[in-house]
Amino acid sequence: MPAEPRIYLDHAATSPVRPEVVARVAEVLAMVGNPSSVHAEGRAARRVLEDARAVLAEATGAGPDEIIFTSGGTEANDLALSVAAGGAVLVSAIEHASVLEAAPEALRLPVDRNGLVDLAVLERLLAAARPALVSVMLVNNETGVVQDIAAIASCCRKAGALLHVDAVQGFGKLEGVRVDRLGCDLMTVSAHKLGGPPGTGALLTRPGLAVPARLRGGGQEGRRRAGTHHLAGIAGFAEAIRRLDPAEPGRLEGLRARLEEGVRRLGDATWVAAARAARAPHIACLVTPGRPAEMQVIRMDLAGVAISAGAACSSGKVAASHVLAAMGLGADAGCGIRVSLGWSSGITEVDRFLQAFAAQHGTASNMSNRTGSPLPNPSAVAT
């Protein structure tokens, strides 16, 4: 018998590129012309670039001139931090490595056991340190916890600090992920979390905000980011945005509910991190005390299921999660796995995960039979 196909549940790391995006990227790759050239071929390339910029502007509430295309979320975050121009920087303790390592001297803002920024501490640090820039992610990439960006933005405005929001995990997964609604000064987005091509992202700014160039040597992106545009990637990013479905967050919420309910039916050995906090619909962080995350990931991989333990930015290494440690989990910070859903996920993938997870934990795989009732099957969930 042929082996069952592998199940991919690591969309928070990267989503499979949508077929429509592949076709668009191929189409643009076949074009000849540099968007910075003035001949007919260059003008045709420029139209592709500016059409993509218009799509992103409409989706995010940023003006076309306030969009800086980058090589991805990491570069966009690094560029955002440069706006501090040597002033003090304040970042949350649960930020992505692209923020923490780019600003190693930054003051760290603690979070509570639900992974939420402590607003009282934020106000005290803003008053004491007078930072030029605060950086807080919208959706945590390990737990899915959604920060109260509106409240954080209000604190920053009162203190005269700029606010940068890493919205890589929120854009396309939550409603209202727009610069004009979040109240931030800078916002990072990335293509490959949406089914777009890797290697493409953008930094969005509020009107009139000066962003010093990190890459110099050309006039691209308003002299804020030199280098020939990755035109095919940018066009693919726009195509992925066009393919976003307003019903997708609800569909993913139903799938995640099915997954977490299935895990709960296995018993109390495993629990969901930050289960009581507001979370994005596509991420579930499952903590099983005494079971190292690395071994869980390896065993699930052998069972044909791709998941992860935290961020996929550590050169293949699996270590205790700095996010779960900041949330006060102690030794259990090394026992959390991340299951993340996306546009290609359905009931089949969730149920295959539950079967493999049950087998790994020495529990009967057919949880419907164990409980005498079927798993939740909301109408919003599609196979």
mmCIF file of C-alpha atoms in Angstrom:
data_model
loop_
_atom_site.group_PDB
_atom_site.id
_atom_site.type_symbol
_atom_site.label_atom_id
_atom_site.label_comp_id
_atom_site.label_asym_id
_atom_site.label_seq_id
_atom_site.Cartn_x
_atom_site.Cartn_y
_atom_site.Cartn_z
ATOM 1 C CA MET A 1 0.000 0.000 0.000
ATOM 2 C CA PRO A 2 1.277 3.502 -0.746
ATOM 3 C CA ALA A 3 2.242 5.569 2.272
ATOM 4 C CA GLU A 4 -0.184 8.234 3.418
ATOM 5 C CA PRO A 5 0.767 11.725 2.256
ATOM 6 C CA ARG A 6 2.563 13.885 4.761
ATOM 7 C CA ILE A 7 0.595 16.439 6.749
ATOM 8 C CA TYR A 8 1.914 19.985 6.899
ATOM 9 C CA LEU A 9 0.919 21.980 9.997
ATOM 10 C CA ASP A 10 3.720 24.532 10.246
ATOM 11 C CA HIS A 11 2.113 27.499 8.496
ATOM 12 C CA ALA A 12 3.417 29.932 11.119
ATOM 13 C CA ALA A 13 6.886 29.112 9.784
ATOM 14 C CA THR A 14 5.841 29.319 6.137
ATOM 15 C CA SER A 15 2.754 28.430 4.122
ATOM 16 C CA PRO A 16 2.820 26.479 0.864
ATOM 17 C CA VAL A 17 2.857 28.881 -2.067
ATOM 18 C CA ARG A 18 -0.613 29.139 -3.573
ATOM 19 C CA PRO A 19 -0.910 27.777 -7.138
ATOM 20 C CA GLU A 20 -2.198 31.135 -8.379
ATOM 21 C CA VAL A 21 0.869 32.808 -6.875
ATOM 22 C CA VAL A 22 3.198 30.319 -8.560
ATOM 23 C CA ALA A 23 1.558 31.162 -11.900
ATOM 24 C CA ARG A 24 1.875 34.911 -11.307
ATOM 25 C CA VAL A 25 5.513 34.653 -10.242
ATOM 26 C CA ALA A 26 6.321 32.610 -13.349
ATOM 27 C CA GLU A 27 4.560 35.169 -15.522
ATOM 28 C CA VAL A 28 6.564 38.067 -14.095
ATOM 29 C CA LEU A 29 9.840 36.128 -14.180
ATOM 30 C CA ALA A 30 9.338 35.773 -17.921
ATOM 31 C CA MET A 31 9.208 39.556 -18.293
ATOM 32 C CA VAL A 32 12.258 41.610 -19.208
ATOM 33 C CA GLY A 33 12.778 44.989 -17.620
ATOM 34 C CA ASN A 34 14.032 46.731 -14.506
ATOM 35 C CA PRO A 35 11.393 48.904 -12.793
ATOM 36 C CA SER A 36 13.997 51.671 -12.515
ATOM 37 C CA SER A 37 14.633 51.795 -16.273
ATOM 38 C CA VAL A 38 12.898 54.388 -18.442
ATOM 39 C CA HIS A 39 12.428 52.362 -21.635
ATOM 40 C CA ALA A 40 9.220 50.503 -22.512
ATOM 41 C CA GLU A 41 10.307 47.292 -20.806
ATOM 42 C CA GLY A 42 11.227 49.191 -17.652
ATOM 43 C CA ARG A 43 7.921 51.040 -17.667
ATOM 44 C CA ALA A 44 6.036 47.744 -17.961
ATOM 45 C CA ALA A 45 7.967 46.404 -14.958
ATOM 46 C CA ARG A 46 7.238 49.609 -13.069
ATOM 47 C CA ARG A 47 3.510 49.117 -13.657
ATOM 48 C CA VAL A 48 3.729 45.643 -12.112
ATOM 49 C CA LEU A 49 5.549 47.113 -9.117
ATOM 50 C CA GLU A 50 3.128 49.956 -8.568
ATOM 51 C CA ASP A 51 0.065 47.756 -9.094
ATOM 52 C CA ALA A 52 1.383 45.496 -6.322
ATOM 53 C CA ARG A 53 2.039 48.515 -4.128
ATOM 54 C CA ALA A 54 -1.563 49.651 -4.648
ATOM 55 C CA VAL A 55 -2.878 46.215 -3.631
ATOM 56 C CA LEU A 56 -0.857 46.271 -0.411
ATOM 57 C CA ALA A 57 -1.847 49.870 0.302
ATOM 58 C CA GLU A 58 -5.539 49.061 -0.001
ATOM 59 C CA ALA A 59 -5.199 46.003 2.242
ATOM 60 C CA THR A 60 -3.217 47.730 4.997
ATOM 61 C CA GLY A 61 -4.394 51.335 5.021
ATOM 62 C CA ALA A 62 -0.919 52.637 4.230
ATOM 63 C CA GLY A 63 -0.412 55.131 1.440
ATOM 64 C CA PRO A 64 1.534 53.852 -1.582
ATOM 65 C CA ASP A 65 4.422 56.180 -0.695
ATOM 66 C CA GLU A 66 4.446 54.767 2.838
ATOM 67 C CA ILE A 67 5.272 51.219 1.710
ATOM 68 C CA ILE A 68 8.883 50.020 1.629
ATOM 69 C CA PHE A 69 9.307 46.628 -0.032
ATOM 70 C CA THR A 70 11.959 44.450 1.637
ATOM 71 C CA SER A 71 13.374 40.940 1.462
ATOM 72 C CA GLY A 72 10.977 39.825 4.210
ATOM 73 C CA GLY A 73 9.841 40.407 7.762
ATOM 74 C CA THR A 74 13.328 40.221 9.258
ATOM 75 C CA GLU A 75 14.682 43.050 7.116
ATOM 76 C CA ALA A 76 11.531 45.100 7.655
ATOM 77 C CA ASN A 77 11.879 44.732 11.434
ATOM 78 C CA ASP A 78 15.539 45.723 11.293
ATOM 79 C CA LEU A 79 14.646 48.757 9.180
ATOM 80 C CA ALA A 80 11.908 49.760 11.622
ATOM 81 C CA LEU A 81 14.272 49.654 14.577
ATOM 82 C CA SER A 82 16.653 52.017 12.783
ATOM 83 C CA VAL A 83 14.039 54.767 13.107
ATOM 84 C CA ALA A 84 15.025 55.074 16.780
ATOM 85 C CA ALA A 85 18.226 56.742 15.481
ATOM 86 C CA GLY A 86 20.248 55.914 18.564
ATOM 87 C CA GLY A 87 17.488 56.661 21.047
ATOM 88 C CA ALA A 88 16.306 54.165 23.650
ATOM 89 C CA VAL A 89 14.312 51.175 22.388
ATOM 90 C CA LEU A 90 11.752 49.145 24.346
ATOM 91 C CA VAL A 91 10.699 45.693 23.139
ATOM 92 C CA SER A 92 8.535 42.974 24.632
ATOM 93 C CA ALA A 93 10.257 39.890 26.018
ATOM 94 C CA ILE A 94 8.393 37.648 23.568
ATOM 95 C CA GLU A 95 9.420 39.316 20.306
ATOM 96 C CA HIS A 96 10.750 37.419 17.306
ATOM 97 C CA ALA A 97 14.531 36.968 17.128
ATOM 98 C CA SER A 98 14.651 39.490 14.285
ATOM 99 C CA VAL A 99 13.752 42.159 16.850
ATOM 100 C CA LEU A 100 15.516 40.829 19.933
ATOM 101 C CA GLU A 101 18.821 40.239 18.172
ATOM 102 C CA ALA A 102 18.647 43.455 16.164
ATOM 103 C CA ALA A 103 18.226 45.447 19.389
ATOM 104 C CA PRO A 104 20.202 43.506 22.028
ATOM 105 C CA GLU A 105 20.531 46.579 24.275
ATOM 106 C CA ALA A 106 16.816 47.327 24.247
ATOM 107 C CA LEU A 107 14.857 47.368 27.478
ATOM 108 C CA ARG A 108 12.667 44.285 27.820
ATOM 109 C CA LEU A 109 8.983 44.618 28.577
ATOM 110 C CA PRO A 110 7.621 41.716 30.647
ATOM 111 C CA VAL A 111 4.448 39.764 29.922
ATOM 112 C CA ASP A 112 2.009 37.943 32.189
ATOM 113 C CA ARG A 113 1.205 34.211 32.202
ATOM 114 C CA ASN A 114 -1.119 34.734 29.255
ATOM 115 C CA GLY A 115 1.681 36.291 27.242
ATOM 116 C CA LEU A 116 0.164 39.781 27.342
ATOM 117 C CA VAL A 117 2.245 42.914 27.759
ATOM 118 C CA ASP A 118 1.970 44.404 31.238
ATOM 119 C CA LEU A 119 0.556 47.852 30.489
ATOM 120 C CA ALA A 120 1.362 49.200 33.949
ATOM 121 C CA VAL A 121 5.027 48.298 33.513
ATOM 122 C CA LEU A 122 4.941 49.749 30.002
ATOM 123 C CA GLU A 123 3.734 53.087 31.346
ATOM 124 C CA ARG A 124 6.440 53.105 34.031
ATOM 125 C CA LEU A 125 9.205 52.280 31.552
ATOM 126 C CA LEU A 126 7.941 54.870 29.097
ATOM 127 C CA ALA A 127 8.068 57.504 31.833
ATOM 128 C CA ALA A 128 11.486 56.458 33.151
ATOM 129 C CA ALA A 129 13.417 55.596 29.985
ATOM 130 C CA ARG A 130 11.656 57.911 27.503
ATOM 131 C CA PRO A 131 12.319 55.489 24.642
ATOM 132 C CA ALA A 132 12.262 56.740 21.080
ATOM 133 C CA LEU A 133 10.714 53.516 19.835
ATOM 134 C CA VAL A 134 8.609 50.657 21.231
ATOM 135 C CA SER A 135 8.323 47.369 19.302
ATOM 136 C CA VAL A 136 5.545 44.905 20.139
ATOM 137 C CA MET A 137 4.288 42.118 17.879
ATOM 138 C CA LEU A 138 0.581 41.910 17.106
ATOM 139 C CA VAL A 139 0.340 38.100 17.158
ATOM 140 C CA ASN A 140 2.943 35.992 18.893
ATOM 141 C CA ASN A 141 4.461 33.504 16.496
ATOM 142 C CA GLU A 142 4.654 30.724 19.107
ATOM 143 C CA THR A 143 1.415 31.026 21.086
ATOM 144 C CA GLY A 144 -0.860 33.045 18.794
ATOM 145 C CA VAL A 145 -1.613 35.525 21.597
ATOM 146 C CA VAL A 146 -2.978 38.833 20.279
ATOM 147 C CA GLN A 147 -1.720 41.976 22.003
ATOM 148 C CA ASP A 148 -3.934 44.948 22.805
ATOM 149 C CA ILE A 149 -2.152 47.174 20.301
ATOM 150 C CA ALA A 150 -4.695 49.982 20.648
ATOM 151 C CA ALA A 151 -3.925 50.303 24.369
ATOM 152 C CA ILE A 152 -0.182 50.046 23.769
ATOM 153 C CA ALA A 153 -0.390 52.692 21.035
ATOM 154 C CA SER A 154 -2.244 55.012 23.403
ATOM 155 C CA CYS A 155 0.520 54.650 26.012
ATOM 156 C CA CYS A 156 3.185 55.345 23.395
ATOM 157 C CA ARG A 157 1.426 58.460 22.087
ATOM 158 C CA LYS A 158 1.127 59.921 25.579
ATOM 159 C CA ALA A 159 4.853 59.382 26.131
ATOM 160 C CA GLY A 160 5.871 60.652 22.702
ATOM 161 C CA ALA A 161 7.331 57.310 21.618
ATOM 162 C CA LEU A 162 6.997 55.711 18.206
ATOM 163 C CA LEU A 163 5.340 52.290 18.001
ATOM 164 C CA HIS A 164 6.434 49.505 15.656
ATOM 165 C CA VAL A 165 4.178 46.473 15.275
ATOM 166 C CA ASP A 166 5.421 43.215 13.791
ATOM 167 C CA ALA A 167 2.185 42.052 12.141
ATOM 168 C CA VAL A 168 3.697 39.158 10.189
ATOM 169 C CA GLN A 169 1.529 36.546 11.939
ATOM 170 C CA GLY A 170 -1.587 38.706 12.057
ATOM 171 C CA PHE A 171 -1.886 40.009 8.507
ATOM 172 C CA GLY A 172 -4.344 37.826 6.610
ATOM 173 C CA LYS A 173 -5.354 35.964 9.781
ATOM 174 C CA LEU A 174 -7.130 38.736 11.715
ATOM 175 C CA GLU A 175 -9.510 41.481 10.671
ATOM 176 C CA GLY A 176 -8.421 45.092 10.904
ATOM 177 C CA VAL A 177 -4.664 44.587 10.547
ATOM 178 C CA ARG A 178 -4.172 48.062 9.126
ATOM 179 C CA VAL A 179 -1.863 50.922 10.018
ATOM 180 C CA ASP A 180 -4.805 53.302 10.113
ATOM 181 C CA ARG A 181 -6.688 51.139 12.614
ATOM 182 C CA LEU A 182 -3.928 49.851 14.891
ATOM 183 C CA GLY A 183 -2.614 53.345 15.572
ATOM 184 C CA CYS A 184 1.022 52.348 15.088
ATOM 185 C CA ASP A 185 3.777 54.308 13.333
ATOM 186 C CA LEU A 186 5.403 51.347 11.597
ATOM 187 C CA MET A 187 4.115 47.874 10.708
ATOM 188 C CA THR A 188 5.848 44.799 9.293
ATOM 189 C CA VAL A 189 4.186 42.291 6.939
ATOM 190 C CA SER A 190 5.503 39.312 4.991
ATOM 191 C CA ALA A 191 4.366 37.357 1.927
ATOM 192 C CA HIS A 192 5.211 33.778 2.772
ATOM 193 C CA LYS A 193 2.852 33.501 5.735
ATOM 194 C CA LEU A 194 -0.059 34.078 3.315
ATOM 195 C CA GLY A 195 0.875 31.557 0.635
ATOM 196 C CA GLY A 196 3.048 34.122 -1.132
ATOM 197 C CA PRO A 197 6.688 33.685 -2.141
ATOM 198 C CA PRO A 198 9.433 33.634 0.511
ATOM 199 C CA GLY A 199 11.902 36.490 0.392
ATOM 200 C CA THR A 200 9.351 39.306 0.094
ATOM 201 C CA GLY A 201 7.951 41.604 2.751
ATOM 202 C CA ALA A 202 7.291 45.243 3.498
ATOM 203 C CA LEU A 203 7.584 47.915 6.145
ATOM 204 C CA LEU A 204 4.579 50.243 6.286
ATOM 205 C CA THR A 205 4.850 53.688 7.866
ATOM 206 C CA ARG A 206 2.575 56.487 8.910
ATOM 207 C CA PRO A 207 2.599 59.591 6.675
ATOM 208 C CA GLY A 208 5.636 61.812 7.010
ATOM 209 C CA LEU A 209 7.769 59.426 9.071
ATOM 210 C CA ALA A 210 11.422 59.465 7.973
ATOM 211 C CA VAL A 211 13.026 56.028 7.651
ATOM 212 C CA PRO A 212 16.820 56.003 7.229
ATOM 213 C CA ALA A 213 18.161 53.534 4.671
ATOM 214 C CA ARG A 214 20.026 50.440 5.848
ATOM 215 C CA LEU A 215 20.845 49.400 2.276
ATOM 216 C CA ARG A 216 22.363 52.252 0.295
ATOM 217 C CA GLY A 217 23.385 52.629 -3.305
ATOM 218 C CA GLY A 218 20.244 53.412 -5.228
ATOM 219 C CA GLY A 219 17.086 55.472 -5.280
ATOM 220 C CA GLN A 220 14.623 52.601 -4.981
ATOM 221 C CA GLU A 221 11.787 52.809 -2.443
ATOM 222 C CA GLY A 222 12.212 56.544 -1.985
ATOM 223 C CA ARG A 223 15.913 56.057 -1.203
ATOM 224 C CA ARG A 224 14.922 54.089 1.904
ATOM 225 C CA ARG A 225 15.907 50.648 0.580
ATOM 226 C CA ALA A 226 18.387 50.398 -2.277
ATOM 227 C CA GLY A 227 18.634 47.441 -4.646
ATOM 228 C CA THR A 228 16.873 46.122 -7.707
ATOM 229 C CA HIS A 229 13.319 45.161 -6.828
ATOM 230 C CA HIS A 230 12.442 41.479 -6.482
ATOM 231 C CA LEU A 231 9.642 42.090 -8.924
ATOM 232 C CA ALA A 232 8.371 38.515 -9.233
ATOM 233 C CA GLY A 233 8.221 38.160 -5.460
ATOM 234 C CA ILE A 234 6.438 41.480 -5.039
ATOM 235 C CA ALA A 235 3.910 40.547 -7.738
ATOM 236 C CA GLY A 236 3.424 37.190 -5.993
ATOM 237 C CA PHE A 237 2.864 38.992 -2.685
ATOM 238 C CA ALA A 238 0.098 41.043 -4.293
ATOM 239 C CA GLU A 239 -1.466 37.923 -5.779
ATOM 240 C CA ALA A 240 -1.492 36.227 -2.360
ATOM 241 C CA ILE A 241 -3.266 39.282 -0.919
ATOM 242 C CA ARG A 242 -5.844 39.148 -3.697
ATOM 243 C CA ARG A 243 -6.533 35.509 -2.763
ATOM 244 C CA LEU A 244 -7.264 36.260 0.894
ATOM 245 C CA ASP A 245 -10.761 35.143 1.870
ATOM 246 C CA PRO A 246 -12.663 37.184 4.499
ATOM 247 C CA ALA A 247 -14.141 33.909 5.773
ATOM 248 C CA GLU A 248 -10.721 32.354 6.334
ATOM 249 C CA PRO A 249 -10.255 33.457 9.972
ATOM 250 C CA GLY A 250 -13.540 31.794 10.934
ATOM 251 C CA ARG A 251 -12.636 28.615 9.069
ATOM 252 C CA LEU A 252 -9.265 28.448 10.810
ATOM 253 C CA GLU A 253 -10.896 29.132 14.187
ATOM 254 C CA GLY A 254 -13.124 26.115 13.663
ATOM 255 C CA LEU A 255 -10.174 23.913 12.759
ATOM 256 C CA ARG A 256 -8.176 25.047 15.766
ATOM 257 C CA ALA A 257 -11.146 24.417 18.062
ATOM 258 C CA ARG A 258 -11.407 20.898 16.664
ATOM 259 C CA LEU A 259 -7.701 20.315 17.224
ATOM 260 C CA GLU A 260 -7.639 21.649 20.780
ATOM 261 C CA GLU A 261 -10.812 19.791 21.747
ATOM 262 C CA GLY A 262 -9.281 16.598 20.404
ATOM 263 C CA VAL A 263 -6.178 17.143 22.531
ATOM 264 C CA ARG A 264 -8.292 17.841 25.623
ATOM 265 C CA ARG A 265 -10.109 14.544 25.135
ATOM 266 C CA LEU A 266 -6.810 12.751 25.538
ATOM 267 C CA GLY A 267 -6.676 13.786 29.181
ATOM 268 C CA ASP A 268 -4.962 16.474 31.213
ATOM 269 C CA ALA A 269 -1.348 15.583 30.398
ATOM 270 C CA THR A 270 -1.265 18.261 27.687
ATOM 271 C CA TRP A 271 -2.605 21.787 27.956
ATOM 272 C CA VAL A 272 -2.951 24.759 25.630
ATOM 273 C CA ALA A 273 -0.713 27.723 26.394
ATOM 274 C CA ALA A 274 -2.545 31.017 26.893
ATOM 275 C CA ALA A 275 -5.884 29.300 26.293
ATOM 276 C CA ARG A 276 -7.776 32.112 28.049
ATOM 277 C CA ALA A 277 -6.163 34.924 26.103
ATOM 278 C CA ALA A 278 -7.316 36.328 22.786
ATOM 279 C CA ARG A 279 -5.458 34.339 20.141
ATOM 280 C CA ALA A 280 -5.115 34.333 16.390
ATOM 281 C CA PRO A 281 -7.106 31.477 14.824
ATOM 282 C CA HIS A 282 -4.224 29.591 13.229
ATOM 283 C CA ILE A 283 -1.820 28.816 16.107
ATOM 284 C CA ALA A 284 -2.085 26.298 18.958
ATOM 285 C CA CYS A 285 0.774 25.909 21.442
ATOM 286 C CA LEU A 286 0.507 22.545 23.220
ATOM 287 C CA VAL A 287 2.523 21.976 26.380
ATOM 288 C CA THR A 288 3.148 18.459 27.703
ATOM 289 C CA PRO A 289 5.255 18.646 30.893
ATOM 290 C CA GLY A 290 8.089 16.136 30.958
ATOM 291 C CA ARG A 291 8.091 15.664 27.182
ATOM 292 C CA PRO A 292 10.849 17.708 25.515
ATOM 293 C CA ALA A 293 9.611 19.595 22.489
ATOM 294 C CA GLU A 294 12.487 18.343 20.346
ATOM 295 C CA MET A 295 11.494 14.704 20.834
ATOM 296 C CA GLN A 296 7.834 15.466 20.151
ATOM 297 C CA VAL A 297 8.683 17.238 16.900
ATOM 298 C CA ILE A 298 10.934 14.370 15.769
ATOM 299 C CA ARG A 299 8.343 11.714 16.552
ATOM 300 C CA MET A 300 5.590 13.604 14.794
ATOM 301 C CA ASP A 301 7.870 14.052 11.802
ATOM 302 C CA LEU A 302 8.477 10.285 11.708
ATOM 303 C CA ALA A 303 4.695 9.859 11.802
ATOM 304 C CA GLY A 304 4.398 12.050 8.717
ATOM 305 C CA VAL A 305 3.240 15.253 10.433
ATOM 306 C CA ALA A 306 5.226 18.493 10.204
ATOM 307 C CA ILE A 307 4.924 20.766 13.240
ATOM 308 C CA SER A 308 7.480 22.843 15.126
ATOM 309 C CA ALA A 309 8.655 23.993 18.500
ATOM 310 C CA GLY A 310 8.584 27.763 18.435
ATOM 311 C CA ALA A 311 10.059 29.893 15.678
ATOM 312 C CA ALA A 312 11.758 28.351 12.650
ATOM 313 C CA CYS A 313 14.694 30.754 12.790
ATOM 314 C CA SER A 314 17.285 28.868 14.834
ATOM 315 C CA SER A 315 19.184 26.939 12.162
ATOM 316 C CA GLY A 316 17.264 23.759 12.837
ATOM 317 C CA LYS A 317 17.905 23.846 16.577
ATOM 318 C CA VAL A 318 15.165 23.194 19.112
ATOM 319 C CA ALA A 319 15.635 24.905 22.467
ATOM 320 C CA ALA A 320 13.458 25.978 25.366
ATOM 321 C CA SER A 321 11.060 28.673 24.187
ATOM 322 C CA HIS A 322 11.996 32.179 25.324
ATOM 323 C CA VAL A 323 8.308 33.054 24.871
ATOM 324 C CA LEU A 324 7.059 30.355 27.244
ATOM 325 C CA ALA A 325 9.889 31.171 29.655
ATOM 326 C CA ALA A 326 8.822 34.835 29.684
ATOM 327 C CA MET A 327 5.299 33.658 30.470
ATOM 328 C CA GLY A 328 6.627 31.964 33.615
ATOM 329 C CA LEU A 329 6.458 28.302 32.548
ATOM 330 C CA GLY A 330 9.850 27.422 34.015
ATOM 331 C CA ALA A 331 10.990 23.916 33.031
ATOM 332 C CA ASP A 332 7.845 23.451 30.955
ATOM 333 C CA ALA A 333 9.109 26.124 28.531
ATOM 334 C CA GLY A 334 11.041 23.343 26.825
ATOM 335 C CA CYS A 335 7.967 21.146 26.402
ATOM 336 C CA GLY A 336 5.766 23.198 24.083
ATOM 337 C CA ILE A 337 5.040 22.405 20.441
ATOM 338 C CA ARG A 338 3.404 24.682 17.900
ATOM 339 C CA VAL A 339 0.714 23.454 15.523
ATOM 340 C CA SER A 340 -0.187 26.096 12.953
ATOM 341 C CA LEU A 341 -2.851 26.126 10.270
ATOM 342 C CA GLY A 342 -3.189 27.885 6.947
ATOM 343 C CA TRP A 343 -4.953 28.110 3.608
ATOM 344 C CA SER A 344 -4.242 24.469 2.714
ATOM 345 C CA SER A 345 -5.333 23.027 6.080
ATOM 346 C CA GLY A 346 -8.565 21.106 6.528
ATOM 347 C CA ILE A 347 -10.263 18.539 8.738
ATOM 348 C CA THR A 348 -8.162 15.734 7.272
ATOM 349 C CA GLU A 349 -4.929 17.391 8.393
ATOM 350 C CA VAL A 350 -6.262 18.112 11.873
ATOM 351 C CA ASP A 351 -7.540 14.576 12.400
ATOM 352 C CA ARG A 352 -4.291 13.053 11.141
ATOM 353 C CA PHE A 353 -2.428 15.203 13.638
ATOM 354 C CA LEU A 354 -4.692 14.053 16.459
ATOM 355 C CA GLN A 355 -4.163 10.404 15.554
ATOM 356 C CA ALA A 356 -0.384 10.821 15.503
ATOM 357 C CA PHE A 357 -0.384 12.874 18.694
ATOM 358 C CA ALA A 358 -2.502 10.294 20.496
ATOM 359 C CA ALA A 359 -0.214 7.485 19.364
ATOM 360 C CA GLN A 360 2.845 9.436 20.502
ATOM 361 C CA HIS A 361 1.344 9.884 23.930
ATOM 362 C CA GLY A 362 0.295 6.279 24.231
ATOM 363 C CA THR A 363 -3.440 6.921 23.921
ATOM 364 C CA ALA A 364 -6.017 5.364 21.637
ATOM 365 C CA SER A 365 -5.987 7.222 18.349
ATOM 366 C CA ASN A 366 -9.719 7.176 17.685
ATOM 367 C CA MET A 367 -10.885 9.824 20.113
ATOM 368 C CA SER A 368 -14.404 9.862 18.754
ATOM 369 C CA ASN A 369 -14.806 6.247 19.805
ATOM 370 C CA ARG A 370 -13.179 6.890 23.181
ATOM 371 C CA THR A 371 -15.700 9.559 24.089
ATOM 372 C CA GLY A 372 -18.721 8.116 22.355
ATOM 373 C CA SER A 373 -19.296 11.387 20.504
ATOM 374 C CA PRO A 374 -17.784 12.924 17.401
ATOM 375 C CA LEU A 375 -15.263 15.704 17.383
ATOM 376 C CA PRO A 376 -16.628 19.177 16.709
ATOM 377 C CA ASN A 377 -17.407 19.666 13.045
ATOM 378 C CA PRO A 378 -18.479 23.287 12.632
ATOM 379 C CA SER A 379 -20.078 24.167 9.356
ATOM 380 C CA ALA A 380 -17.439 26.821 8.744
ATOM 381 C CA VAL A 381 -14.734 24.157 8.535
ATOM 382 C CA ALA A 382 -14.017 22.807 5.078
ATOM 383 C CA THR A 383 -12.058 19.684 4.221
#
